mmCIF file of C-alpha atoms in Angstrom:
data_model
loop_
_atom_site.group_PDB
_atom_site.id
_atom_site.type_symbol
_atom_site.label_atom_id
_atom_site.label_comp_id
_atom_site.label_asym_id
_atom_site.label_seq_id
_atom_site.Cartn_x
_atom_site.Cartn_y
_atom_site.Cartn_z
ATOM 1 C CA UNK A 1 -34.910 39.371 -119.688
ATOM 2 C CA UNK A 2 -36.021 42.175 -122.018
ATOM 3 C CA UNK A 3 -38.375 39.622 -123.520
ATOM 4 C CA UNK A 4 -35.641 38.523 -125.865
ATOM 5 C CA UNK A 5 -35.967 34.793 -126.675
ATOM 6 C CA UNK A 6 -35.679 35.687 -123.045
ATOM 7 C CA UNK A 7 -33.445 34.126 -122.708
ATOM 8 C CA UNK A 8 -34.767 37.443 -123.151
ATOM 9 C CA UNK A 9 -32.793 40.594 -122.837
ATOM 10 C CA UNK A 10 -31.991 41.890 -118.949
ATOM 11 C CA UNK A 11 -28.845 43.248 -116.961
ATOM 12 C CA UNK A 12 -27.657 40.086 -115.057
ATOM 13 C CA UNK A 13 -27.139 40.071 -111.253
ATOM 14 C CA UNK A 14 -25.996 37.129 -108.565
ATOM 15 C CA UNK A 15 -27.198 36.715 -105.424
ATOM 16 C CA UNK A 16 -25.680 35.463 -102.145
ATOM 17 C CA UNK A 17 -26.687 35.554 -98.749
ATOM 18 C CA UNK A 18 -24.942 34.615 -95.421
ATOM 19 C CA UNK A 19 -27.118 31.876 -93.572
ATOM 20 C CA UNK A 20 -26.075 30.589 -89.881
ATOM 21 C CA UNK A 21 -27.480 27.396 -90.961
ATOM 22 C CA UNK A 22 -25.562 24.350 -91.429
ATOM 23 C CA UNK A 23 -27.253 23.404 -94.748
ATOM 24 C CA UNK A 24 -27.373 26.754 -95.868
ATOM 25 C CA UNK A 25 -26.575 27.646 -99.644
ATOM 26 C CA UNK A 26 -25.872 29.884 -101.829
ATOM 27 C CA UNK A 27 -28.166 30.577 -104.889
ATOM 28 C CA UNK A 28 -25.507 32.168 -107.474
ATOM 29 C CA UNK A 29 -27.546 33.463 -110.129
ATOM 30 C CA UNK A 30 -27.087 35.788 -113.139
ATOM 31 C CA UNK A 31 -30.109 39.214 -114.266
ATOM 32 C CA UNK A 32 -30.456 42.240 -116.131
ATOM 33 C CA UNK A 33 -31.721 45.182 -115.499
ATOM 34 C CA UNK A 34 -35.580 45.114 -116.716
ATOM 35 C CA UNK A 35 -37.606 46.880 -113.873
ATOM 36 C CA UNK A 36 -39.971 46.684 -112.159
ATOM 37 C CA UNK A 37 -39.300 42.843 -112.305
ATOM 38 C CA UNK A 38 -35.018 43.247 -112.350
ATOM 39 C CA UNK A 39 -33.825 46.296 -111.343
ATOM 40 C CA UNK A 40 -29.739 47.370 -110.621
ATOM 41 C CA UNK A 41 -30.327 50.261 -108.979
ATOM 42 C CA UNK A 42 -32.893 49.598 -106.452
ATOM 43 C CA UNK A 43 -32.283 48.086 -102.555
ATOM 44 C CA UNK A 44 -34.131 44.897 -103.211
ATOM 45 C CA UNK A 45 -33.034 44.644 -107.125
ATOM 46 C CA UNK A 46 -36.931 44.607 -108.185
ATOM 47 C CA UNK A 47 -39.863 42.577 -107.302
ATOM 48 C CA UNK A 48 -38.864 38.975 -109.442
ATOM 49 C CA UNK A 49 -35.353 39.208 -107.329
ATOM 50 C CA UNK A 50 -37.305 40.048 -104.018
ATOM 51 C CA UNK A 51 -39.697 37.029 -105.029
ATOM 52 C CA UNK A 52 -36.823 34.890 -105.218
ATOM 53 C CA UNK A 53 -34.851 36.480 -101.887
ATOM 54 C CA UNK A 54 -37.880 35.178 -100.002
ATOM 55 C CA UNK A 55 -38.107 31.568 -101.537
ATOM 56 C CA UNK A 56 -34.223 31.287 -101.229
ATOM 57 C CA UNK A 57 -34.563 32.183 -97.321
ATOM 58 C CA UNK A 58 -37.569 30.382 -95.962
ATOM 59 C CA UNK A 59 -34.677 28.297 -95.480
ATOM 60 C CA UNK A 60 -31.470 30.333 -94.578
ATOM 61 C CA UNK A 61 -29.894 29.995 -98.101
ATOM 62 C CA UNK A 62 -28.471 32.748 -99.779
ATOM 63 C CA UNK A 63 -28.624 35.690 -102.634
ATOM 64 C CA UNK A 64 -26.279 38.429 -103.616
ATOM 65 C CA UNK A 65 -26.164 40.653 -107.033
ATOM 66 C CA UNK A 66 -24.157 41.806 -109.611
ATOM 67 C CA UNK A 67 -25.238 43.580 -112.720
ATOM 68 C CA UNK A 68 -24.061 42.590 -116.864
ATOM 69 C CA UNK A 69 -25.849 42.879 -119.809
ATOM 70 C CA UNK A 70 -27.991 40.162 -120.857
ATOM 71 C CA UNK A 71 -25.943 38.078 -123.223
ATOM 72 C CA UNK A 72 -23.486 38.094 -120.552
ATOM 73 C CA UNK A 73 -25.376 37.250 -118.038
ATOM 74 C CA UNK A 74 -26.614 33.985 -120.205
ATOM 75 C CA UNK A 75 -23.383 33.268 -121.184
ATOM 76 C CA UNK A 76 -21.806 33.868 -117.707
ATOM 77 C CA UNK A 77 -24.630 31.458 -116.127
ATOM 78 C CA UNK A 78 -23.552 28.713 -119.041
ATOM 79 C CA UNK A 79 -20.316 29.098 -118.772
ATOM 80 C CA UNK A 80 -20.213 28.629 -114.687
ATOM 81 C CA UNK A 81 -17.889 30.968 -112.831
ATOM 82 C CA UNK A 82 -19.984 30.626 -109.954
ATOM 83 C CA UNK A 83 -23.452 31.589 -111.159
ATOM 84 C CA UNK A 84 -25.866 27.819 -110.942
ATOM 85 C CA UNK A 85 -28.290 29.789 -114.154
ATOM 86 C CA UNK A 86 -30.217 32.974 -114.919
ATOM 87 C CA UNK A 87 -33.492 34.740 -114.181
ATOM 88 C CA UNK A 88 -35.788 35.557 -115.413
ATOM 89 C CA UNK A 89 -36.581 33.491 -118.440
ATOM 90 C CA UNK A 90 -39.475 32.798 -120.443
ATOM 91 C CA UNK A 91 -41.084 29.570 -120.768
ATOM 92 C CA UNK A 92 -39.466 27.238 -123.868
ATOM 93 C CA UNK A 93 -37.386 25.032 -125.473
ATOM 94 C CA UNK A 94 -33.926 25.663 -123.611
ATOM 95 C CA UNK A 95 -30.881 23.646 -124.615
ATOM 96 C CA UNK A 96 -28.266 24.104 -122.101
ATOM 97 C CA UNK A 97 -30.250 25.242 -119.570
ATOM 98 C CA UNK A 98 -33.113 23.654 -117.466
ATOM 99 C CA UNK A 99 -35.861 25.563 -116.269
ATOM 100 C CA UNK A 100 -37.485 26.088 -112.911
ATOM 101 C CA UNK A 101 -41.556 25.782 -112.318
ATOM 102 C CA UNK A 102 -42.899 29.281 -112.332
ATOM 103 C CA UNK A 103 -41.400 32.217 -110.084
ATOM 104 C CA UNK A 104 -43.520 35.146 -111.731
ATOM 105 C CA UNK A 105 -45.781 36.001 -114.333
ATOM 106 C CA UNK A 106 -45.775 38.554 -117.054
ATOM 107 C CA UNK A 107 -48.879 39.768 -118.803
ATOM 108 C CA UNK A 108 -48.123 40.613 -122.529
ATOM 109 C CA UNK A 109 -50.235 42.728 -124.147
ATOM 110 C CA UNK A 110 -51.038 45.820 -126.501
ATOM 111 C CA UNK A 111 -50.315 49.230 -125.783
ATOM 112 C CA UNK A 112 -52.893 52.076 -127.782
ATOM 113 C CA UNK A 113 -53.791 56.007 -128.050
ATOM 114 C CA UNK A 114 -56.428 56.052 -126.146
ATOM 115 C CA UNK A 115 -59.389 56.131 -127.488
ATOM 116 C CA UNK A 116 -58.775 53.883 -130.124
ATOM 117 C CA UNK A 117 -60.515 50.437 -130.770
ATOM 118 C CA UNK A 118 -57.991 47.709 -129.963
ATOM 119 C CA UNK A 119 -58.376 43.557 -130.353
ATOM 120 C CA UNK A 120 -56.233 40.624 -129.626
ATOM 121 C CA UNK A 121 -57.334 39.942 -132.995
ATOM 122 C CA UNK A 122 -54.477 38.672 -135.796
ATOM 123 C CA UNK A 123 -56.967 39.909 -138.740
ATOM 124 C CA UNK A 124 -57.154 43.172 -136.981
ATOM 125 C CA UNK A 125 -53.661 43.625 -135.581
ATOM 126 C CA UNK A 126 -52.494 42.919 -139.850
ATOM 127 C CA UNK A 127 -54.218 45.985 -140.609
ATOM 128 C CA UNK A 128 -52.217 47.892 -138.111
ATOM 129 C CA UNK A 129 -48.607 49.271 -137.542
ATOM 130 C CA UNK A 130 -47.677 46.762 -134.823
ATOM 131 C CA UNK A 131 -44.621 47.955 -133.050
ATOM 132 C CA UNK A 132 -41.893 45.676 -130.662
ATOM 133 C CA UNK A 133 -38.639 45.416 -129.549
ATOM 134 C CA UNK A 134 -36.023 44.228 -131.891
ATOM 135 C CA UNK A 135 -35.174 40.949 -130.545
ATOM 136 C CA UNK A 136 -38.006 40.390 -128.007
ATOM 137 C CA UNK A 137 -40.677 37.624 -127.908
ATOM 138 C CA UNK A 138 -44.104 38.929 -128.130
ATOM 139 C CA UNK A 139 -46.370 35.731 -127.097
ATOM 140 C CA UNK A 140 -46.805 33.096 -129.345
ATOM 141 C CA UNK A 141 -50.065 34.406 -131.294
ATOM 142 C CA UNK A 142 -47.951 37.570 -132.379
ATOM 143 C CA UNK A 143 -44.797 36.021 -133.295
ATOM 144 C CA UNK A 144 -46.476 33.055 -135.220
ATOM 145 C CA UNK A 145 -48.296 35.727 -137.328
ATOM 146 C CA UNK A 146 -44.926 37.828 -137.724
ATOM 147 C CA UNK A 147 -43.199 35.074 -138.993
ATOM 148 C CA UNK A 148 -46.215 34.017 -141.587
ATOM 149 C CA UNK A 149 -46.195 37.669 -142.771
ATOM 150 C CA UNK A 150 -49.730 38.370 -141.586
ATOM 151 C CA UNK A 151 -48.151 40.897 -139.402
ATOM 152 C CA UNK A 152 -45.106 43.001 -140.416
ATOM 153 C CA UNK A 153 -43.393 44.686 -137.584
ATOM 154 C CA UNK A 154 -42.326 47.859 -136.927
ATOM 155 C CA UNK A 155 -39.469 47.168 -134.896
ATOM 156 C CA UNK A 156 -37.741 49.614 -132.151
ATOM 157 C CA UNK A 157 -34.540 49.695 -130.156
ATOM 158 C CA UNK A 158 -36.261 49.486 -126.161
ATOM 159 C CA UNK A 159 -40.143 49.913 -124.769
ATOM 160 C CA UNK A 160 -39.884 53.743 -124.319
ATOM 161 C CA UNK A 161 -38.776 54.391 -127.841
ATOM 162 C CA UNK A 162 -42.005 52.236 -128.353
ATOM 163 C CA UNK A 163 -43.983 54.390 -126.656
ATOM 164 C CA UNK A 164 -42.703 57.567 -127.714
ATOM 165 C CA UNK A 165 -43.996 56.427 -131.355
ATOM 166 C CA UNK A 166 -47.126 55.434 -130.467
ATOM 167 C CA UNK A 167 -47.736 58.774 -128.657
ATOM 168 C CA UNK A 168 -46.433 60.371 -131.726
ATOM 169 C CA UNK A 169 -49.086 58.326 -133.937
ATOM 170 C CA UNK A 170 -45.864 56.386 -135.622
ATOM 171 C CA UNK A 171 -47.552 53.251 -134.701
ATOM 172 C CA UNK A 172 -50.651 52.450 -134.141
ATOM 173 C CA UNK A 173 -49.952 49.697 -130.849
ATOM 174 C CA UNK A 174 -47.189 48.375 -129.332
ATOM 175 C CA UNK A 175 -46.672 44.912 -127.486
ATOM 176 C CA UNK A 176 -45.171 45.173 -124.017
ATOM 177 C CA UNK A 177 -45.556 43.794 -120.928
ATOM 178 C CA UNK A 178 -48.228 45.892 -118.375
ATOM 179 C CA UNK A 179 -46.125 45.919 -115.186
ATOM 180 C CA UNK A 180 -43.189 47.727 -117.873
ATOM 181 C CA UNK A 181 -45.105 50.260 -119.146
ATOM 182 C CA UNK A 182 -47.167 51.371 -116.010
ATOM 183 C CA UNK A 183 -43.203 51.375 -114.530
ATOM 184 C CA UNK A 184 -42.165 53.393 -117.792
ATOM 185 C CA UNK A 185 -44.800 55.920 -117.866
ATOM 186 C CA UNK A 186 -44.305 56.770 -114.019
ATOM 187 C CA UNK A 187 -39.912 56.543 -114.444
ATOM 188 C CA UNK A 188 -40.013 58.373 -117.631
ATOM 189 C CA UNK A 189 -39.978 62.243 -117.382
ATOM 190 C CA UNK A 190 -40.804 62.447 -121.203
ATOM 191 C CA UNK A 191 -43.151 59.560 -120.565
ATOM 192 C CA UNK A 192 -45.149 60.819 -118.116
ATOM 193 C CA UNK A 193 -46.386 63.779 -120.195
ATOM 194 C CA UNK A 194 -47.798 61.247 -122.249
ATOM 195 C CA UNK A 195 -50.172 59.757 -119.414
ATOM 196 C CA UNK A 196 -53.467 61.218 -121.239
ATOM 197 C CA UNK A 197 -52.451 59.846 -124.339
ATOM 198 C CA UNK A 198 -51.728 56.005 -124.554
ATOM 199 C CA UNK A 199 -53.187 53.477 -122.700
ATOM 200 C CA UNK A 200 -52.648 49.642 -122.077
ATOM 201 C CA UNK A 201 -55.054 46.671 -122.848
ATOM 202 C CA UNK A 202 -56.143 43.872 -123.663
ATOM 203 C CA UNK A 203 -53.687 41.666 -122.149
ATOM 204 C CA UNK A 204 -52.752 39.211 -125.218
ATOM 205 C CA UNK A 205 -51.164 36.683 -123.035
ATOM 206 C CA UNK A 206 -49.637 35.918 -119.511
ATOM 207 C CA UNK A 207 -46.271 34.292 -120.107
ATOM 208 C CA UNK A 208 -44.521 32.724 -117.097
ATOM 209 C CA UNK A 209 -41.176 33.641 -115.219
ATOM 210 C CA UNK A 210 -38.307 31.095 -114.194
ATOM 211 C CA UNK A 211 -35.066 30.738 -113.571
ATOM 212 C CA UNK A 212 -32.970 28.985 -115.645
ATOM 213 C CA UNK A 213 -30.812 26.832 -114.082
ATOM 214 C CA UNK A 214 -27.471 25.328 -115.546
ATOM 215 C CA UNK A 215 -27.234 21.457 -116.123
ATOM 216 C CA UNK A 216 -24.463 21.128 -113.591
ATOM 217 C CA UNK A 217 -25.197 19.014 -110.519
ATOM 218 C CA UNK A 218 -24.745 21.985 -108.297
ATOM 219 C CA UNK A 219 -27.719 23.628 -110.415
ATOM 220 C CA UNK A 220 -29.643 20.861 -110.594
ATOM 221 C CA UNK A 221 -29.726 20.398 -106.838
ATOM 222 C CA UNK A 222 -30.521 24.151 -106.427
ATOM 223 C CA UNK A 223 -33.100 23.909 -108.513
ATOM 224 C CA UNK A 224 -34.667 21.419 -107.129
ATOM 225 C CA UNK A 225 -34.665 22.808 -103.755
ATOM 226 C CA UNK A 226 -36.285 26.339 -105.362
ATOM 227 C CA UNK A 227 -39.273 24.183 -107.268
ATOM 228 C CA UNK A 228 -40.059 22.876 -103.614
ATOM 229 C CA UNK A 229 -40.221 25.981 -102.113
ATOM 230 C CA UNK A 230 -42.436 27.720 -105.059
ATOM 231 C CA UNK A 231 -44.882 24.500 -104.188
ATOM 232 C CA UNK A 232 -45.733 26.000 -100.919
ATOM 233 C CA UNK A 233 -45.098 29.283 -101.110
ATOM 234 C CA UNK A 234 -47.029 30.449 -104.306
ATOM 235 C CA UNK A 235 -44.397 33.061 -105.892
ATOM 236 C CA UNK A 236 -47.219 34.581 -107.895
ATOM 237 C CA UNK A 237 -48.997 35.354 -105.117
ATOM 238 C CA UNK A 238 -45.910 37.128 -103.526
ATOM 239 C CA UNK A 239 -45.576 39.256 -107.273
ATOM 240 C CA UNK A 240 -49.248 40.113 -106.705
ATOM 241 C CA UNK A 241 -48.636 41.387 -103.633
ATOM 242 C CA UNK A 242 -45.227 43.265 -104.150
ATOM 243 C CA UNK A 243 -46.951 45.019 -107.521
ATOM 244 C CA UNK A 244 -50.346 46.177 -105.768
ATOM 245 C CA UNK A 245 -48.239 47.382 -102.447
ATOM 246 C CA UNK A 246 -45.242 49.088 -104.919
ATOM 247 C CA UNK A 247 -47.135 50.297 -107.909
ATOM 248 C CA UNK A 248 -51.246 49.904 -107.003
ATOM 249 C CA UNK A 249 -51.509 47.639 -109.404
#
């Protein structure tokens, strides 16, 4: 889910789990690689898939991974092959897919030099060099006034390029997501020279996190069984708690 329409831009990964339980199931999903929420290379695959190994075992179902870029993992989770939909996904208009009631949260928001007076203002952000991610949402305020023209973008291949820019005063802000760039900045060896330099806030909006589930009746009945579990379980609590214990945030 790089925030593409997100069906953003990720890595994609499915995950099964054993279960000694008679009605036990497997929840065959596709992700990419977009830490701290998705991430390939770590034990628990990030805090969104650890989010969702708890909800899909409260129960004894299942969850395994496997790692492909984004499109593929959209198109693999369309196409069937196994994989019941995709994760995460932004909230929005979805054709062939049908998504779940929130798993996670994302707060969207501006990236500065510190020091520098910055506003979740559209008058004031059209005076600036904005800079995103080719391809990426950015919240609905941003993109509406990128598409009028009030804001013309100055667009980048990935969030650290971003960065790297706006340390090097080649843009005056970038939108990214919080949990991304505190993850970046502490990841990144070139990043992390740049600690004193850039700084994140205000948050410009908290977009939710789902899974987006196929519209075959295998996904539909898996998704059902997820929403019931996220309505006693409170997932956002459980990303609250994973970011403050993993990153002190």
């Amino acid at each position: 889910m790089n925030r593409r329409s997100i069906a953003a831009s990720f890595v994609v990964a499915a995950f099964l789990l054993a279960s000694p339980s008679s009605d036990a199931a497997e929840l065959r999903l596709t992700t990419l690689d977009w830490c701290p929420y998705v991430c390939a290379d770590t034990a628990d695959g990030g805090v969104t898939a650890e989010v969702l190994r708890r909800l899909t075992t409260a129960d004894g179902d299942a969850l395994k991974a496997e790692t492909f870029p984004w499109q593929r993992a959209v198109a693999t989770a369309q196409e069937g092959g196994g994989a019941l939909g995709y994760f995460p996904e932004y909230p929005g208009p979805q054709e062939k897919f049908i998504l779940s009631k929130p798993v996670g949260e994302s707060p969207l928001g501006l990236a500065h030099r510190k020091g520098a007076a910055v506003t979740a203002d559209v008058a004031e952000l059209s005076k600036l060099r904005v800079g995103v991610v080719a391809g990426y949402i950015n919240g609905d305020m941003i993109d509406a006034a990128i598409r009028d023209g009030r804001i013309k973008p100055d667009e980048a291949k990935d969030d650290a390029t971003n960065l790297r820019k706006l340390a090097a005063g080649r843009v005056d802000v970038v939108v990214i997501d919080q949990y991304v760039m505190a993850y970046l900045m502490r990841s990144d060896a070139e990043l992390k020279a740049l600690g004193d330099k850039i700084v994140f806030g205000p948050v410009v909006e908290r977009l939710t996190l789902h899974v987006a589930f196929n519209k075959s009746p295998e996904a539909q009945a898996a998704a059902a069984k997820l929403d019931a579990r996220v309505a006693v379980m409170d997932p956002l609590k459980i990303q609250a708690e994973l970011f403050a214990a993993r990153m002190g945030m």
